């Protein structure tokens, strides 16, 4: 049969080029049908030799046809071809064989024709957001926004054409409605599941509780939606029962667990956020659902399980609201072989919307990192075995999973190799050795971190690493292995009748976590053999003593994101207020985000991009003020200038200010200088660190004249409309600190590949964060205020123009600081 009857011209060209690139050897490809039943799109999955090619089962994704070539020109299927075709046909996937020129095709198995897809009608969808439309009619105040309609057109095109879309939508565009309308309509008409992933719980809740019900009502449908949080947010009834059976040695913990037990009798969700109090993390971690402690169908409480109930709800839903971490957990499992047609962490899907997409590199980096600390090790050991010398005036009290495990061993037999020692004493001895090894490693690591507070493993530091740290990593790993071996011997002796007890599952989960610590130790010891990872130690400090955190982080997540997110899914829509650098507005302005997110690696896919400016009146309502006499950060007097200028600006604005820093030390200094000045004016002065983020932000929003001094996490996610926020001060351009180990390693990689780390990485990353900070001011079209930047580099350095060009057009004041003060006052109080 002629190939052009079964494959489009583009598919033939793609396949032919891949075969030529493989030197005429066999190539295994995935084919995707268009509405006419022809293969319209090709994705290359593997390459082989003259007579064979691996048919990678985990690469099948949602393909309609498996295609490979026979270099010999004879298209008759081999026995192996027949086996693979038969297996694929069970799932409705066809199998084709072509010649090397892709001129002829032999259909071993016909693909099952999928139900006719209904494309979205752009006019019908966008009409809901126009004046008099279904959405507008449901809102008390509504104004048509052309940028929102244009964004929706791009998203509709991405759904209709199975494309990837990257869109920057300025503040006020209304991106949520712009993607919800097409997503809900498409899911309903095509009976497909769509995943919407966000970076923050706040946005998840807003979508689920407010926006989706409104949009669904406007569309006249009742599409099933599920809000999915990580399983660690949900109570495990079996673990709660175990905790109640074995009270803690701490009476305060017991009171908290009892309170959670009472709540468990009435809660409908089992979600921690529904508790009227916030239990300590150590207590909740003993009670929450976790993948490696879940007994699944063997669990005696499965019928009442909150996670099972959530999964049933998700299986019936067409719209899933998740966070980035949960999405990456699902994508990673599928990429590693779990497949694309089954429920893994989430039910199967092939269309994804990523909101707050500027965060996906950081989210993926966090997900794929591994870390441990002495406190984490102590927590695991405490779960296994605890002993208190005197308990309520009596003798020693012992508790923990291993005490319970030893209780179910037949005759409480001794473990081989203990030379007659009592098993419990041997357990206690090994646990003490691990604690001591972790403490020794922690102490040495803190010393090496020094005043910088961070230490990255590099070949230049190999002498220090080998002398001071390697023996301690080895000792910790050795003691963990000893304990692990002993526990495994104990588990082998558990009778079959009790092998499914919760205790056994809990012990196995703690064992896996201790093994993970041992594996981290191995990664640090073999750091030079793993150039794709960054190994580093950071000094952490809270109200208790400092401790060291040991982290293994991937150097680059672009390929992982490309293979797990962009390749397998038919539609991926990425939206954010900050995806571009510069003012070109075209595809070129997305270069930095595309490189970091893996989208630049995607081939043979249609990629749509668009910049949709804010409809807010920045030109008349915002003043960008930059003192021309502001020192450079490296110059003497910069800190003194910031301390004085921040307070003076906040005073002249009458408060209502958010003052953003890049370091806590600078924040503390400016806060100490400004506090007495502002309090004399009756202005409440708030500082990050005095309360948790949510309560601090709530206090700031409640007091219209208050001033908040804050750092990193407040550069985004702060929504303070109206007179609550009239002034935003960016004290310094938000470049990463030079001692950030992951950023340092990534800069080195850029330089090794012939790039300029400062212009290719440092500047664009700082611009993206700068735009986030700037965006805190204007949250409603009626807002009016000033953004002041106190960093002299914005006007004095050539790259400052890149920062300025990335902002919307505003009124500006670039005079000396006295002029800036006068202009700010005139602008705020005309």
Coordinates of C-alpha atoms in Angstrom, one line a residue, residues 185-507:
X185 CA -15.8 22.8 27.3
X186 CA -13.2 20.5 25.8
X187 CA -13.4 18.0 28.7
X188 CA -17.1 17.9 28.5
X189 CA -17.5 17.5 24.8
X190 CA -14.7 15.0 24.3
X191 CA -15.0 13.2 27.6
X192 CA -11.3 13.7 28.3
X193 CA -9.6 14.4 31.6
X194 CA -7.6 17.6 31.9
X195 CA -5.1 18.4 34.7
X196 CA -4.7 21.9 35.9
X197 CA -1.6 22.4 38.1
X198 CA -0.7 25.4 40.2
X199 CA 2.1 26.5 42.5
X200 CA 0.1 27.7 45.4
X201 CA -2.7 26.3 47.6
X202 CA -4.4 29.7 47.4
X203 CA -4.9 29.5 43.6
X204 CA -6.0 25.8 43.9
X205 CA -8.7 26.8 46.4
X206 CA -9.8 29.8 44.3
X207 CA -10.1 27.6 41.1
X208 CA -12.0 24.9 42.9
X209 CA -14.3 26.9 45.1
X210 CA -15.0 30.0 43.0
X211 CA -13.8 30.1 39.4
X212 CA -14.8 26.6 38.2
X213 CA -18.3 26.6 39.6
X214 CA -18.9 30.0 38.0
X215 CA -17.5 28.8 34.6
X216 CA -19.4 25.5 34.7
X217 CA -22.6 27.3 35.5
X218 CA -22.0 29.7 32.6
X219 CA -21.5 26.8 30.2
X220 CA -24.7 25.1 31.5
X221 CA -23.0 21.9 32.5
X222 CA -22.1 20.0 35.6
X223 CA -18.6 18.8 34.9
X224 CA -17.1 16.7 37.7
X225 CA -14.0 18.4 39.3
X226 CA -11.7 17.2 42.0
X227 CA -9.2 19.1 44.1
X228 CA -6.2 16.7 44.7
X229 CA -3.6 17.4 47.3
X230 CA -0.6 15.3 48.2
X231 CA -1.6 12.2 50.3
X232 CA 0.5 13.6 53.2
X233 CA -2.3 16.1 53.7
X234 CA -4.8 13.3 54.6
X235 CA -5.2 11.3 57.8
X236 CA -4.5 7.5 57.7
X237 CA -7.0 5.8 60.0
X238 CA -4.9 2.7 60.4
X239 CA -1.9 4.8 61.5
X240 CA -4.1 6.8 63.9
X241 CA -5.3 3.5 65.4
X242 CA -1.8 2.3 65.9
X243 CA -0.8 5.6 67.6
X244 CA -3.7 5.3 70.0
X245 CA -2.7 1.7 70.9
X246 CA 0.8 2.8 71.7
X247 CA 0.7 6.1 73.5
X248 CA 3.7 8.4 73.2
X249 CA 6.1 9.0 76.1
X250 CA 5.1 12.7 75.6
X251 CA 1.8 13.6 77.2
X252 CA 1.4 16.6 75.0
X253 CA 1.6 14.4 71.9
X254 CA -1.0 12.1 73.3
X255 CA -3.4 15.0 73.8
X256 CA -2.9 16.1 70.2
X257 CA -3.5 12.6 68.9
X258 CA -6.6 12.2 71.0
X259 CA -7.9 15.5 69.5
X260 CA -7.2 14.3 66.0
X261 CA -9.0 11.0 66.8
X262 CA -12.1 13.0 67.9
X263 CA -12.0 15.0 64.7
X264 CA -11.6 11.9 62.6
X265 CA -15.0 10.7 63.7
X266 CA -16.7 13.7 62.1
X267 CA -14.5 14.9 59.3
X268 CA -15.7 14.2 55.8
X269 CA -12.3 14.7 54.1
X270 CA -9.6 13.7 56.6
X271 CA -7.6 16.7 55.2
X272 CA -5.3 18.5 57.6
X273 CA -6.5 21.9 56.4
X274 CA -9.9 21.1 57.9
X275 CA -8.5 20.8 61.4
X276 CA -9.3 23.7 63.7
X277 CA -5.7 23.6 65.0
X278 CA -2.3 22.8 63.4
X279 CA -0.6 19.7 64.8
X280 CA 3.2 19.7 65.0
X281 CA 4.8 18.2 61.9
X282 CA 6.4 15.4 63.9
X283 CA 2.9 14.3 65.1
X284 CA 1.2 14.6 61.8
X285 CA 3.9 12.6 60.0
X286 CA 3.1 9.7 62.3
X287 CA -0.6 9.8 61.3
X288 CA -0.8 11.0 57.7
X289 CA -1.2 8.8 54.7
X290 CA 2.1 7.9 52.9
X291 CA 2.7 5.9 49.8
X292 CA 5.3 3.6 51.4
X293 CA 3.2 2.8 54.5
X294 CA -0.1 2.3 52.6
X295 CA -1.3 -1.3 52.8
X296 CA -3.7 -0.7 49.9
X297 CA -6.4 -3.4 49.5
X298 CA -4.9 -5.2 52.5
X299 CA -5.7 -2.4 54.9
X300 CA -8.5 -3.1 57.4
X301 CA -9.7 0.5 57.1
X302 CA -9.7 0.7 53.3
X303 CA -13.5 1.1 53.1
X304 CA -13.2 4.3 55.3
X305 CA -9.9 5.5 53.8
X306 CA -9.9 9.2 52.9
X307 CA -7.3 8.7 50.2
X308 CA -9.2 5.9 48.5
X309 CA -12.3 8.1 48.6
X310 CA -10.3 10.9 47.0
X311 CA -9.0 8.5 44.3
X312 CA -12.6 7.3 43.5
X313 CA -13.6 11.0 43.2
X314 CA -10.6 11.7 40.9
X315 CA -11.4 8.7 38.7
X316 CA -14.8 10.1 38.0
X317 CA -13.6 13.7 37.5
X318 CA -12.8 15.3 34.2
X319 CA -11.0 18.3 35.7
X320 CA -8.3 17.6 38.3
X321 CA -6.8 20.6 40.3
X322 CA -3.3 19.7 41.6
X323 CA -0.1 21.3 42.7
X324 CA 3.2 21.1 40.7
X325 CA 4.8 18.7 43.2
X326 CA 1.9 16.2 42.8
X327 CA 2.0 16.6 39.0
X328 CA 5.7 15.9 38.9
X329 CA 5.3 12.8 41.1
X330 CA 2.8 11.4 38.6
X331 CA 4.9 12.4 35.5
X332 CA 8.1 10.9 37.0
X333 CA 6.4 7.6 37.8
X334 CA 4.9 7.4 34.3
X335 CA 8.3 8.3 32.7
X336 CA 10.0 5.6 34.7
X337 CA 7.7 2.9 33.4
X338 CA 4.3 3.1 35.1
X339 CA 2.8 3.8 31.7
X340 CA 0.3 6.4 30.4
X341 CA -3.0 4.5 30.4
X342 CA -3.2 3.6 34.1
X343 CA -3.8 5.4 37.4
X344 CA -0.5 6.2 39.0
X345 CA -0.5 9.1 41.4
X346 CA -3.3 10.6 39.3
X347 CA -5.8 9.0 36.9
X348 CA -4.6 8.9 33.2
X349 CA -4.7 12.2 31.2
X350 CA -3.0 13.7 28.2
X351 CA -3.8 17.4 28.4
X352 CA -2.3 19.7 31.0
X353 CA -2.6 23.3 32.0
X354 CA 0.3 24.7 34.1
X355 CA -0.6 27.9 35.9
X356 CA 2.2 30.0 37.5
X357 CA 4.5 28.2 35.0
X358 CA 7.5 30.4 35.8
X359 CA 8.0 28.2 38.9
X360 CA 8.2 24.8 37.1
X361 CA 12.0 24.6 37.0
X362 CA 12.3 25.3 40.7
X363 CA 9.4 22.9 41.5
X364 CA 10.9 20.1 39.4
X365 CA 14.4 20.8 41.0
X366 CA 12.8 20.5 44.4
X367 CA 10.9 17.3 43.5
X368 CA 14.0 15.5 42.0
X369 CA 16.3 16.5 44.9
X370 CA 17.1 14.3 47.9
X371 CA 18.1 15.5 51.3
X372 CA 18.6 14.5 54.9
X373 CA 19.7 16.0 58.2
X374 CA 20.4 14.7 61.7
X375 CA 16.9 15.6 62.8
X376 CA 15.4 13.6 60.1
X377 CA 17.6 10.6 61.0
X378 CA 16.6 11.1 64.7
X379 CA 12.9 11.1 63.8
X380 CA 13.2 7.8 61.9
X381 CA 15.1 6.2 64.7
X382 CA 12.6 7.5 67.3
X383 CA 9.8 5.8 65.3
X384 CA 11.8 2.6 65.5
X385 CA 12.8 2.6 69.2
X386 CA 12.4 5.0 72.1
X387 CA 13.4 4.5 75.7
X388 CA 12.8 6.7 78.7
X389 CA 14.8 6.0 81.9
X390 CA 11.9 6.5 84.3
X391 CA 8.3 6.6 83.4
X392 CA 5.8 8.0 85.9
X393 CA 7.9 6.9 88.8
X394 CA 8.4 3.4 87.5
X395 CA 11.1 1.7 85.5
X396 CA 12.3 2.3 82.0
X397 CA 9.7 2.7 79.3
X398 CA 10.3 1.4 75.8
X399 CA 8.2 1.9 72.8
X400 CA 8.5 2.1 69.0
X401 CA 7.9 -0.1 65.9
X402 CA 10.8 -2.5 66.6
X403 CA 9.5 -3.2 70.1
X404 CA 6.2 -4.1 68.6
X405 CA 7.9 -6.1 65.8
X406 CA 9.9 -8.1 68.3
X407 CA 6.6 -8.8 70.1
X408 CA 5.2 -10.7 67.1
X409 CA 8.4 -12.8 66.4
X410 CA 7.9 -16.4 67.3
X411 CA 9.4 -16.9 70.7
X412 CA 11.1 -13.5 70.4
X413 CA 14.0 -15.3 68.8
X414 CA 17.5 -13.8 68.7
X415 CA 18.8 -12.6 65.4
X416 CA 21.7 -14.5 64.0
X417 CA 25.1 -12.9 64.5
X418 CA 24.3 -11.2 67.8
X419 CA 26.4 -13.7 69.6
X420 CA 23.8 -14.4 72.3
X421 CA 23.2 -10.7 73.0
X422 CA 19.6 -9.7 73.8
X423 CA 17.9 -8.5 70.6
X424 CA 16.6 -5.4 72.2
X425 CA 19.9 -4.3 73.6
X426 CA 21.5 -4.8 70.2
X427 CA 18.8 -2.7 68.6
X428 CA 19.4 0.1 71.2
X429 CA 23.1 -0.1 70.6
X430 CA 22.9 0.2 66.8
X431 CA 20.4 3.1 67.1
X432 CA 22.8 4.9 69.5
X433 CA 25.6 4.4 67.0
X434 CA 23.6 5.8 64.1
X435 CA 22.6 8.8 66.3
X436 CA 26.3 9.4 67.2
X437 CA 27.4 9.0 63.6
X438 CA 24.8 11.5 62.4
X439 CA 25.8 13.9 65.1
X440 CA 29.5 13.6 64.3
X441 CA 28.7 14.3 60.6
X442 CA 26.5 17.2 61.4
X443 CA 29.2 18.8 63.7
X444 CA 31.9 18.5 61.0
X445 CA 29.6 19.8 58.3
X446 CA 28.7 22.9 60.3
X447 CA 32.4 23.6 60.8
X448 CA 33.1 23.3 57.1
X449 CA 30.2 25.5 56.2
X450 CA 31.8 28.4 58.1
X451 CA 30.5 31.9 58.0
X452 CA 29.0 31.5 54.4
X453 CA 26.7 28.8 55.7
X454 CA 27.1 26.6 52.6
X455 CA 29.6 24.1 51.3
X456 CA 29.5 22.6 47.8
X457 CA 31.3 19.4 46.8
X458 CA 33.8 20.2 44.0
X459 CA 37.1 18.6 42.9
X460 CA 38.9 21.7 44.2
X461 CA 37.8 20.8 47.7
X462 CA 38.5 17.1 47.4
X463 CA 41.3 17.1 50.1
X464 CA 39.0 18.6 52.7
X465 CA 36.2 16.2 51.7
X466 CA 38.3 13.1 51.8
X467 CA 39.9 14.1 55.1
X468 CA 37.1 15.5 57.2
X469 CA 33.8 14.3 55.6
X470 CA 34.2 11.1 53.7
X471 CA 35.0 9.0 56.8
X472 CA 31.9 10.3 58.6
X473 CA 29.6 9.7 55.6
X474 CA 31.1 6.2 55.5
X475 CA 30.5 5.6 59.2
X476 CA 26.9 6.7 59.0
X477 CA 26.2 4.6 56.0
X478 CA 27.9 1.6 57.7
X479 CA 25.8 1.8 60.8
X480 CA 22.6 2.3 58.8
X481 CA 23.5 -0.8 56.8
X482 CA 24.1 -2.8 60.0
X483 CA 20.7 -1.8 61.5
X484 CA 19.0 -2.5 58.1
X485 CA 20.5 -5.9 57.9
X486 CA 19.3 -6.7 61.4
X487 CA 15.8 -5.5 60.7
X488 CA 15.6 -7.5 57.5
X489 CA 16.5 -10.6 59.4
X490 CA 13.8 -9.9 61.9
X491 CA 11.3 -9.3 59.1
X492 CA 12.2 -12.7 57.5
X493 CA 11.1 -14.4 60.8
X494 CA 7.7 -12.8 60.9
X495 CA 5.1 -15.5 60.6
X496 CA 2.9 -15.5 57.4
X497 CA -0.2 -15.0 59.5
X498 CA 1.1 -11.6 60.7
X499 CA 3.1 -10.5 57.7
X500 CA 0.4 -8.1 56.7
X501 CA 0.2 -6.3 60.0
X502 CA 0.5 -2.5 60.0
X503 CA 3.6 -2.8 62.2
X504 CA 5.5 -4.7 59.4
X505 CA 4.5 -2.1 56.8
X506 CA 5.6 0.7 59.0
X507 CA 9.0 -0.9 59.8

